[in-house]
Amino acid sequence: MENTKFADILKSYESKVEGTSYEIIKKDADEISLINNDVDRTYFLSVNKNEKFKKNFLIRILRDLLNEIPVPYIQGMSEICAVFVFYYFAPDSGKFYAHVKKETEEKTENVEIDDETYKKVKKSLKDKYEKVRIVITNVIIRKYEPLIKDNFKLYKEYNLVFDAMMKRRGIKLKDYESLSYMASVLTFFYRNVTCMEDAYKIYEIILSCPPSTPFLLLVVYYDTISNKKNIESVDDNLYKSVIALEDEFMKILDEIKSGKKCFLKKHAVLIGGAIGFIAAVAAYKYNKRSDE
């Protein structure tokens, strides 16, 4: 069943925006290598291990799209984009599989996707492919880049607010502890859910709300994530929990900016020094998990 709410929200990301460049920019060798490594480790929720053909088809589409979006690639971005690739292209994988199986007379999911056939299928899906390329570009520019640009400036500010919100709830986080949740925030919690339908529910909120939303979701799911548990069965009314936290978040942010500028500057420097280390640890854990 299609998630109609997610579908409606995606419509606002499917069109080009004036002033934004959507021209394909050729990636350099290092960036291509990073994309390839990330894509090879990316998993698709709701795709069974024995659905090898489906996974391989989606992986090839994901790899091509990441190489053709006009924004620099950041490690971990593949997981965010995997949600959109699955949403738009999963139904096509079945048709593609039926065609290839008929041509090869294979009866298992181990059918290889030869380059020539893949190119033909991709060409037949060119309009949808371009639409998804635009969607991914818009999502990254509107929701992801604001958090990481200028050496994670906005991320650092929002992280301080998150720390303060948790302190109000009787949870005092140790220095830099909150930064250990970067892997959740910067994949929009894709690593924490267990099925694609739950990913859609979280993404529809993130896509329709301000860039601070992932930190509000982190407050909601802190107990689950801090105890290294998966987010199970996302509540259909999750957005109400997020809205209820928005005023508190903005008030604390205003307090930090207006009344505690020295505090903000001091802690921003401390966090800035740690953020590269935490990101490296998160990347290491991701690579280690994928290799196991």
PDB file of C-alpha atoms in Angstrom, residues 115-125:
ATOM      1  CA  ASP A 115      25.053  -3.763 -18.581  1.00  0.00           C
ATOM      2  CA  GLU A 116      23.214  -3.681 -21.893  1.00  0.00           C
ATOM      3  CA  THR A 117      19.881  -4.737 -20.407  1.00  0.00           C
ATOM      4  CA  TYR A 118      20.298  -2.363 -17.480  1.00  0.00           C
ATOM      5  CA  LYS A 119      20.908   0.550 -19.850  1.00  0.00           C
ATOM      6  CA  LYS A 120      17.744  -0.291 -21.780  1.00  0.00           C
ATOM      7  CA  VAL A 121      15.630  -0.470 -18.644  1.00  0.00           C
ATOM      8  CA  LYS A 122      17.149   2.713 -17.245  1.00  0.00           C
ATOM      9  CA  LYS A 123      16.401   4.464 -20.541  1.00  0.00           C
ATOM     10  CA  SER A 124      12.777   3.318 -20.366  1.00  0.00           C
ATOM     11  CA  LEU A 125      12.611   4.893 -16.896  1.00  0.00           C
TER      12      LEU A 125
END
